[in-house]
Tab-separated table of C-alpha atoms and ligand atoms in Angstrom:
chain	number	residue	atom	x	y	z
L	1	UNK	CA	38.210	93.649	97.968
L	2	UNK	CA	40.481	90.779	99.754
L	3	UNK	CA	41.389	90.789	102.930
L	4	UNK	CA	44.586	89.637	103.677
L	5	UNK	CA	44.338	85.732	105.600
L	6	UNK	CA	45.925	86.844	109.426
L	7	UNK	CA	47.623	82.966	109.168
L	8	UNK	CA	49.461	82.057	106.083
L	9	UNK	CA	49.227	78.604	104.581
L	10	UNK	CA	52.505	77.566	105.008
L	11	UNK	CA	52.405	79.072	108.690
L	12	UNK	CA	49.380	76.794	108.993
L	13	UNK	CA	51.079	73.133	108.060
L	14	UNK	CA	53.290	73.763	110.781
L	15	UNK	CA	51.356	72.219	113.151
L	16	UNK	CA	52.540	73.701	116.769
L	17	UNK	CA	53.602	77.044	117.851
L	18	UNK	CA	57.261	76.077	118.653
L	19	UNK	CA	58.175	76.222	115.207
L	20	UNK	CA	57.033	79.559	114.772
L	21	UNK	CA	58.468	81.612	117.283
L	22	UNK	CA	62.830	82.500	117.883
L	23	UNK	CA	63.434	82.111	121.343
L	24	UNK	CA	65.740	83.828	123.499
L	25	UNK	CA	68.644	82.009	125.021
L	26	UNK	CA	66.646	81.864	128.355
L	27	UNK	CA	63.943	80.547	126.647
L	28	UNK	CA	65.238	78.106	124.944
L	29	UNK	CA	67.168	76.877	128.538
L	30	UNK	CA	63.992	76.882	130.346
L	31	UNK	CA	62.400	74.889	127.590
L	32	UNK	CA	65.396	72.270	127.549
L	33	UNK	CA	65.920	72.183	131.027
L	34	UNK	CA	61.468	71.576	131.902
L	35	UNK	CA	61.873	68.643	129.392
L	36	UNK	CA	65.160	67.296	130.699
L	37	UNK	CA	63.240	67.499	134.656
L	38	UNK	CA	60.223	65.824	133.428
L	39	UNK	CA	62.183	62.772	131.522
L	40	UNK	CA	64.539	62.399	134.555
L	41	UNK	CA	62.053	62.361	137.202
L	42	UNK	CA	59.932	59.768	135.121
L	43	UNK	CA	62.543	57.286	134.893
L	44	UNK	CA	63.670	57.778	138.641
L	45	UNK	CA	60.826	57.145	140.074
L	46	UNK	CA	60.228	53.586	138.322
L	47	UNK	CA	62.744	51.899	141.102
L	48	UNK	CA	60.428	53.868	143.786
L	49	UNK	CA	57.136	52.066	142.323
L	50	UNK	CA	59.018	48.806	141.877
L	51	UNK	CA	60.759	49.094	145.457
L	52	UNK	CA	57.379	49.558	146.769
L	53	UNK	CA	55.290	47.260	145.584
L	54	UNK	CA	57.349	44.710	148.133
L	55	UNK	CA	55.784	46.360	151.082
L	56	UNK	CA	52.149	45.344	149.691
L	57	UNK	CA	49.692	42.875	150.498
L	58	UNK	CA	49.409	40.854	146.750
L	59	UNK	CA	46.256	42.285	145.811
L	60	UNK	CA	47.672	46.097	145.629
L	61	UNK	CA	50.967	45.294	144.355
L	62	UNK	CA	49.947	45.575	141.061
L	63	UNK	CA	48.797	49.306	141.837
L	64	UNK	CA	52.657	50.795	142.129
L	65	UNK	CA	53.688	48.019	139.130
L	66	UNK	CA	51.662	50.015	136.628
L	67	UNK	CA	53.046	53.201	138.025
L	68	UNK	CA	56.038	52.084	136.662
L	69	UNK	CA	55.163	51.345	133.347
L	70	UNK	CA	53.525	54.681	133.206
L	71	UNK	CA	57.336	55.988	134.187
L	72	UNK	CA	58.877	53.849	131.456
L	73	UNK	CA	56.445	54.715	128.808
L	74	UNK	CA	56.361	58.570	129.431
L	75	UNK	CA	59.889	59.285	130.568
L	76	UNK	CA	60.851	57.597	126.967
L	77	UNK	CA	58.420	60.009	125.357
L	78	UNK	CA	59.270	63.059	127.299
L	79	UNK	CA	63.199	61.966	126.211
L	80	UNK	CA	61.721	61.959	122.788
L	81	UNK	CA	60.582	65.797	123.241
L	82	UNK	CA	63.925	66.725	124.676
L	83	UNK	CA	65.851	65.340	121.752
L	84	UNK	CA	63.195	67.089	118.881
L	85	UNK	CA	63.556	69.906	120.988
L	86	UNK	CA	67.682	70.112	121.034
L	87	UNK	CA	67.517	69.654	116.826
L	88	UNK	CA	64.800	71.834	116.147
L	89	UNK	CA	66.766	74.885	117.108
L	90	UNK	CA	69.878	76.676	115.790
L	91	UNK	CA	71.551	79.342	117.539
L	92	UNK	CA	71.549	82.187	114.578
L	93	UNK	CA	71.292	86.043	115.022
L	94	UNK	CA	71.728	85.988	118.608
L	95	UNK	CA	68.462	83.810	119.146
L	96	UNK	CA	67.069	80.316	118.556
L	97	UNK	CA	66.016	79.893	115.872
L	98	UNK	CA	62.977	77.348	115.125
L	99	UNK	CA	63.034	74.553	112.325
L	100	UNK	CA	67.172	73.867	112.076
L	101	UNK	CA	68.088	72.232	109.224
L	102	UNK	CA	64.023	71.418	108.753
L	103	UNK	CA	63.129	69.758	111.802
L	104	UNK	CA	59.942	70.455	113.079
L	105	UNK	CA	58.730	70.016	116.832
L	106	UNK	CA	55.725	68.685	117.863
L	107	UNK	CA	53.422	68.251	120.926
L	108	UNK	CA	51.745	65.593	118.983
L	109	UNK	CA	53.770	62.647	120.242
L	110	UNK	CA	52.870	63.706	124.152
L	111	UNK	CA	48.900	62.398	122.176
L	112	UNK	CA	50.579	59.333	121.564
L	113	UNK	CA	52.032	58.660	124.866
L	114	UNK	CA	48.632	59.375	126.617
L	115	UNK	CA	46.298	56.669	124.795
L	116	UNK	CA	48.848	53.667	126.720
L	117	UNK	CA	49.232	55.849	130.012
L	118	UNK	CA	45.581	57.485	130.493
L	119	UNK	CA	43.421	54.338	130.605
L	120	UNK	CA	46.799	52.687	132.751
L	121	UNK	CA	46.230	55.674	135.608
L	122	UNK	CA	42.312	54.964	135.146
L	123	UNK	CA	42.654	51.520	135.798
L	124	UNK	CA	44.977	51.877	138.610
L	125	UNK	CA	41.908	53.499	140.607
L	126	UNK	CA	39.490	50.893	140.881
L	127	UNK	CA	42.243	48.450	141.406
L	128	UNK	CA	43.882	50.723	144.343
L	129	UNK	CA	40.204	51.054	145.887
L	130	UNK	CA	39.128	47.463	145.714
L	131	UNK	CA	35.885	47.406	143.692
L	132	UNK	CA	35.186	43.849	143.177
L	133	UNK	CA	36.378	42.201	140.365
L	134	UNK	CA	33.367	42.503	137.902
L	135	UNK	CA	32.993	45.794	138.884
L	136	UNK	CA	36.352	47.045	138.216
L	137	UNK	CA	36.111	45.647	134.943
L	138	UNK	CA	33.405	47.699	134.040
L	139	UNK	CA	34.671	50.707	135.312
L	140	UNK	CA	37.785	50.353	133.865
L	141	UNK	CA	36.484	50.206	130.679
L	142	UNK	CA	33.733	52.467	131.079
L	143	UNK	CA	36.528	54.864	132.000
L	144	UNK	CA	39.089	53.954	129.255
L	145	UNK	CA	36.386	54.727	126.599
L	146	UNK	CA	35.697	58.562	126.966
L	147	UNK	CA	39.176	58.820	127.912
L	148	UNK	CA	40.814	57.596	124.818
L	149	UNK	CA	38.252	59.659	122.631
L	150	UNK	CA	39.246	62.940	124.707
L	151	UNK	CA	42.604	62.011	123.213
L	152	UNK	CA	42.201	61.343	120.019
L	153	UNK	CA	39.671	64.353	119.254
L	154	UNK	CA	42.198	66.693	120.963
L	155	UNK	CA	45.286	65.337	118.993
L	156	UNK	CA	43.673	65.870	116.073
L	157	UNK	CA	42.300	69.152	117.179
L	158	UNK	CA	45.886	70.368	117.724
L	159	UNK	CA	47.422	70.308	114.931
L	160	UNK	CA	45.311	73.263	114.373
L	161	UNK	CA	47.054	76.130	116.620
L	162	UNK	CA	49.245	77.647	113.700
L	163	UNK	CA	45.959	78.463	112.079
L	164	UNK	CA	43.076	80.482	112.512
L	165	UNK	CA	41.697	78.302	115.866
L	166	UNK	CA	38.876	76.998	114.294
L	167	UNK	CA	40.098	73.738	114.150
L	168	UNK	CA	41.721	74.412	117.544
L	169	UNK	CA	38.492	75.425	119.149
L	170	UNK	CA	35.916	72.737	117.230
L	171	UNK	CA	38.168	69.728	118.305
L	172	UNK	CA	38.607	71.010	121.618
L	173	UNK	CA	35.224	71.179	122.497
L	174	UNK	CA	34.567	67.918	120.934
L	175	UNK	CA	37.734	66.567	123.072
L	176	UNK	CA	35.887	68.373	126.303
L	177	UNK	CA	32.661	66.860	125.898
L	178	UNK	CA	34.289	63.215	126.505
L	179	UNK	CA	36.375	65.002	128.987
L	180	UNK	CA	33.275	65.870	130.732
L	181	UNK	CA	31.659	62.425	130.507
L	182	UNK	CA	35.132	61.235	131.580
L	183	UNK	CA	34.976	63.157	134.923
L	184	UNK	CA	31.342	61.555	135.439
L	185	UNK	CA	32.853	58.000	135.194
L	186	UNK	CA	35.617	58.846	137.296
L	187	UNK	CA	33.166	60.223	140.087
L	188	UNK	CA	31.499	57.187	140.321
L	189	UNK	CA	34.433	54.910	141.248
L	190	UNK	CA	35.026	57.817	143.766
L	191	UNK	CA	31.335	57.193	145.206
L	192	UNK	CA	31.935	53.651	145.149
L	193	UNK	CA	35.482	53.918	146.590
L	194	UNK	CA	34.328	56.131	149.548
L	195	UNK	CA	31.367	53.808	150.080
L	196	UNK	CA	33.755	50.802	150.475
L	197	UNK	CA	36.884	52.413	151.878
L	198	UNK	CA	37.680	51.594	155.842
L	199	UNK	CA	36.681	54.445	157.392
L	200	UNK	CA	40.298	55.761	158.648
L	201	UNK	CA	40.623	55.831	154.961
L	202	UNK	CA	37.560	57.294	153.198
L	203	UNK	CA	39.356	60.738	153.358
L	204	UNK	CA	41.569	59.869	150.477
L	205	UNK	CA	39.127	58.988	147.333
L	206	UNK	CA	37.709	62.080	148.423
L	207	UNK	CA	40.815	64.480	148.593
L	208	UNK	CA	41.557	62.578	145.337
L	209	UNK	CA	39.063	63.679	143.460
L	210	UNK	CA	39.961	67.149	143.902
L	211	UNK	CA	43.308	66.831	143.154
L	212	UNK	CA	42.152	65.025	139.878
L	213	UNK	CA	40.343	67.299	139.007
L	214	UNK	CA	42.550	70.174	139.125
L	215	UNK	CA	45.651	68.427	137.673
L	216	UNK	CA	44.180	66.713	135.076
L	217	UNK	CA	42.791	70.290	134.091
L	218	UNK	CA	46.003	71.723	133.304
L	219	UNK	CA	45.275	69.751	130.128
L	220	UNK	CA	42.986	71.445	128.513
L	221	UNK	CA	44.651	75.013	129.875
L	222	UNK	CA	48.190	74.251	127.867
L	223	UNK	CA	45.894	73.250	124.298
L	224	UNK	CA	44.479	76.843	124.524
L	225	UNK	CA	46.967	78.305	125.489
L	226	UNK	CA	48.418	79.118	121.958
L	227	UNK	CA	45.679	81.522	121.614
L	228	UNK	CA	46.917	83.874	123.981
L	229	UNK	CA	49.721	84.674	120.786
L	230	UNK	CA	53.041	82.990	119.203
L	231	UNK	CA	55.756	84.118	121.423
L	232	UNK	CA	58.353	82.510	123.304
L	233	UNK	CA	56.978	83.107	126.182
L	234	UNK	CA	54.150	81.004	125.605
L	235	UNK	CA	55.729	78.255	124.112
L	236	UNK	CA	57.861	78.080	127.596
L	237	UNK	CA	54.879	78.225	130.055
L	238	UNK	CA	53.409	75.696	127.630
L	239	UNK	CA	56.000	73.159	127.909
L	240	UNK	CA	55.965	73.971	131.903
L	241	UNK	CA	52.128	73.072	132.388
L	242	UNK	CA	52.611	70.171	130.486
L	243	UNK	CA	55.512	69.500	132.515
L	244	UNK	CA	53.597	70.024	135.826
L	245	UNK	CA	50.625	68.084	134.680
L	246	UNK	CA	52.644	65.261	133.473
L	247	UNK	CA	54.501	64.854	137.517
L	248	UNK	CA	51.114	65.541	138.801
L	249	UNK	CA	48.662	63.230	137.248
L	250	UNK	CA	51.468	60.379	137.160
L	251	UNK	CA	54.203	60.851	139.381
L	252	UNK	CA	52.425	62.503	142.770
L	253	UNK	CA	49.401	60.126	142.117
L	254	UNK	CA	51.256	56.943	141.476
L	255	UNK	CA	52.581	57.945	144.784
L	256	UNK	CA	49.839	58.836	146.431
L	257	UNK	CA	47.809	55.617	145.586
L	258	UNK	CA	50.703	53.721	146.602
L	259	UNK	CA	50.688	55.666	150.064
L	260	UNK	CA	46.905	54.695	150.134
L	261	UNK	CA	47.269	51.220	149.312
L	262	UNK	CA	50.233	50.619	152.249
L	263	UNK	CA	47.730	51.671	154.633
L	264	UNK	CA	45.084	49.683	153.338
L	265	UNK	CA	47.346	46.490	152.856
L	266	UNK	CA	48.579	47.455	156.804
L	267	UNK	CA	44.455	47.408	158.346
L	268	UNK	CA	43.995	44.485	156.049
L	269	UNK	CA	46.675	42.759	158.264
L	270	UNK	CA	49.508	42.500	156.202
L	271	UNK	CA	52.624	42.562	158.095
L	272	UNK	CA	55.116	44.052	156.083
L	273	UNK	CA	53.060	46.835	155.534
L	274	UNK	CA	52.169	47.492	159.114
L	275	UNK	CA	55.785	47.583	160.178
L	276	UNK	CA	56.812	49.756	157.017
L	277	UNK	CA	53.838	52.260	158.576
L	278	UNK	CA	55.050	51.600	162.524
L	279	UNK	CA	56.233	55.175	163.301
L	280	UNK	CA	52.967	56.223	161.839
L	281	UNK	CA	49.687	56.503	164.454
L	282	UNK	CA	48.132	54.139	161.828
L	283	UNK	CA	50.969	51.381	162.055
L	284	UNK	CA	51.092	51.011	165.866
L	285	UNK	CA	47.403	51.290	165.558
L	286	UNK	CA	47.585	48.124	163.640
L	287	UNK	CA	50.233	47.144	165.782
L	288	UNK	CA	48.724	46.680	169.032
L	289	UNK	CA	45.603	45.493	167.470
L	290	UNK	CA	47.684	42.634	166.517
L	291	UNK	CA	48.901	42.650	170.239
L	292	UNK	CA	52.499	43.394	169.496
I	301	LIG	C1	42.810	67.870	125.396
I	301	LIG	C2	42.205	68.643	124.220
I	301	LIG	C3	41.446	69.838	124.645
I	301	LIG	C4	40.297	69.484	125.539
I	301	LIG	C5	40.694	68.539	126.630
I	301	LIG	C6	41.882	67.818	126.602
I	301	LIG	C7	42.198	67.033	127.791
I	301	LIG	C8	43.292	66.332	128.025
I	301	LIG	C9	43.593	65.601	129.218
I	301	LIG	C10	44.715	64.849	129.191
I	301	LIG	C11	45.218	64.061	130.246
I	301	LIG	C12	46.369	63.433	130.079
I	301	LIG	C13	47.042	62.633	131.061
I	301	LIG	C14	48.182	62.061	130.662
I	301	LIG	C15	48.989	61.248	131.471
I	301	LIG	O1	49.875	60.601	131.020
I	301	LIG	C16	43.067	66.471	124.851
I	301	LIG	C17	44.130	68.549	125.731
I	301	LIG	C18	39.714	68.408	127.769
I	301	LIG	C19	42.706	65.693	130.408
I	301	LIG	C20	46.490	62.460	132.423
């Protein structure tokens, strides 16, 4: 007796769930318009890193600089979603209709974009919170190493949720154990950040860590979430907690270390960031220590 495979072959070499499932005209908005947010808001906010950087003592100016090349690099991948999205559908029957003309969409390129942005945002962190030089070199790439394996494992694991999972699941278990010894790295250049923070300031490596961990965990969420079945539905709230992660773990955090670092550059005594912070309790803090 054969039972009859619940995944088809050919269903199986499709790689991602978008090119299964009709969407509804909704759908198929909400899906164009989270893409079309995400690439936009990218690409804004490069002048806002750039602008900033002016207002920093040198050392931390580099901190808001890479913030901007994280824009540049993902808003030109997200673009790159946006347009594969637009040509993979045709509007046929009163749906969308996956695989127009035989174009396929794929996740896979977001994979991509991650191995030049992840160890960038990794970087930025011991940089932001001053380790000393050796130090941050070792972090970095102590970082950088489980980070671009997390990648990798789960970019290969993906290609896996038109089939049965098992590739799916394997892979992203794989991908979570470097995730894991990811998050360990990443905890240590909190300890030392906190340790060697001004003390005004220790509060923020430590709120960061939270919020690291529970944006960069939207990650892992949106790779399973294909499990929960092939409808449109999913596919949208898919592309949306991508979409969220992506603003979170680049866009709010580029801006939050570059918050960080004013303040820092302003008790280190650097002018221009003490006056950009003087309606702040910090900057006439700073302020009259100078005596102004
Ligand atoms: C994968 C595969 C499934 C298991 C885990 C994953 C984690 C991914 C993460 C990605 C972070 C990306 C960022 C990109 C910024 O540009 C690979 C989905 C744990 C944490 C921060």
């Amino acid at each position: 007796m054969t039972t009859e495979p619940a995944i088809s072959g050919a269903q199986a070499v499709l790689g991602n769930i978008e090119n299964l499932v009709p969407l509804t005209s909704g759908q198929y908005t909400m899906g164009s318009l989270i893409l079309m947010v995400s690439y936009g808001a990218h690409f804004a906010f490069i002048l806002y890193f750039i602008m900033s950087s002016f207002q920093l003592a040198p050392r931390y100016r580099i901190v808001p600089i890479m913030s901007a090349i994280v824009m540049a690099s993902a808003g030109l991948s997200l673009m790159r979603e946006f347009n594969l999205w637009e040509a993979s559908y045709a509007f046929t029957g009163g749906m969308y209709q996956p695989m127009a003309e035989g174009e396929t969409f794929s996740n896979a390129f977001r994979y991509g974009n991650w191995t030049i942005t992840v160890p960038i945002l990794l970087t930025q962190l011991p940089i932001a919170f001053a380790l000393s030089r050796p130090e941050l070199h070792k972090r970095a790439l102590r970082m950088i190493i489980p980070g671009v394996l997390m990648i990798w494992t789960g970019l290969y694991g993906q290609f896996g949720e038109t089939g049965d999972f098992t590739r799916l699941n394997i892979w992203g278990v794989i991908s979570t154990v470097f995730f894991v010894w990811l998050i360990i790295e990443v905890r240590g250049v909190i300890t030392s950040a906190i340790a060697n923070s001004p003390p005004q300031l220790a509060v923020w490596p430590k709120n960061l860590w939270y919020y690291f961990l529970a944006t960069w965990g939207i990650y892992p969420i949106a790779y399973a979430l294909p499990q929960l079945g092939f409808t449109g539905d999913i596919v949208v709230v898919r592309q949306l907690l991508f979409s969220i992660a992506d603003i979170s773990t680049k866009l709010l955090y580029g801006v939050i270390l570059s918050r960080y670092v004013l303040r820092r550059s302003a008790l280190e005594g650097y002018v221009p960031a003490a006056e950009a912070l003087e309606t702040s309790p910090l900057g006439s803090k700073v302020a009259s220590a100078r005596g102004d």
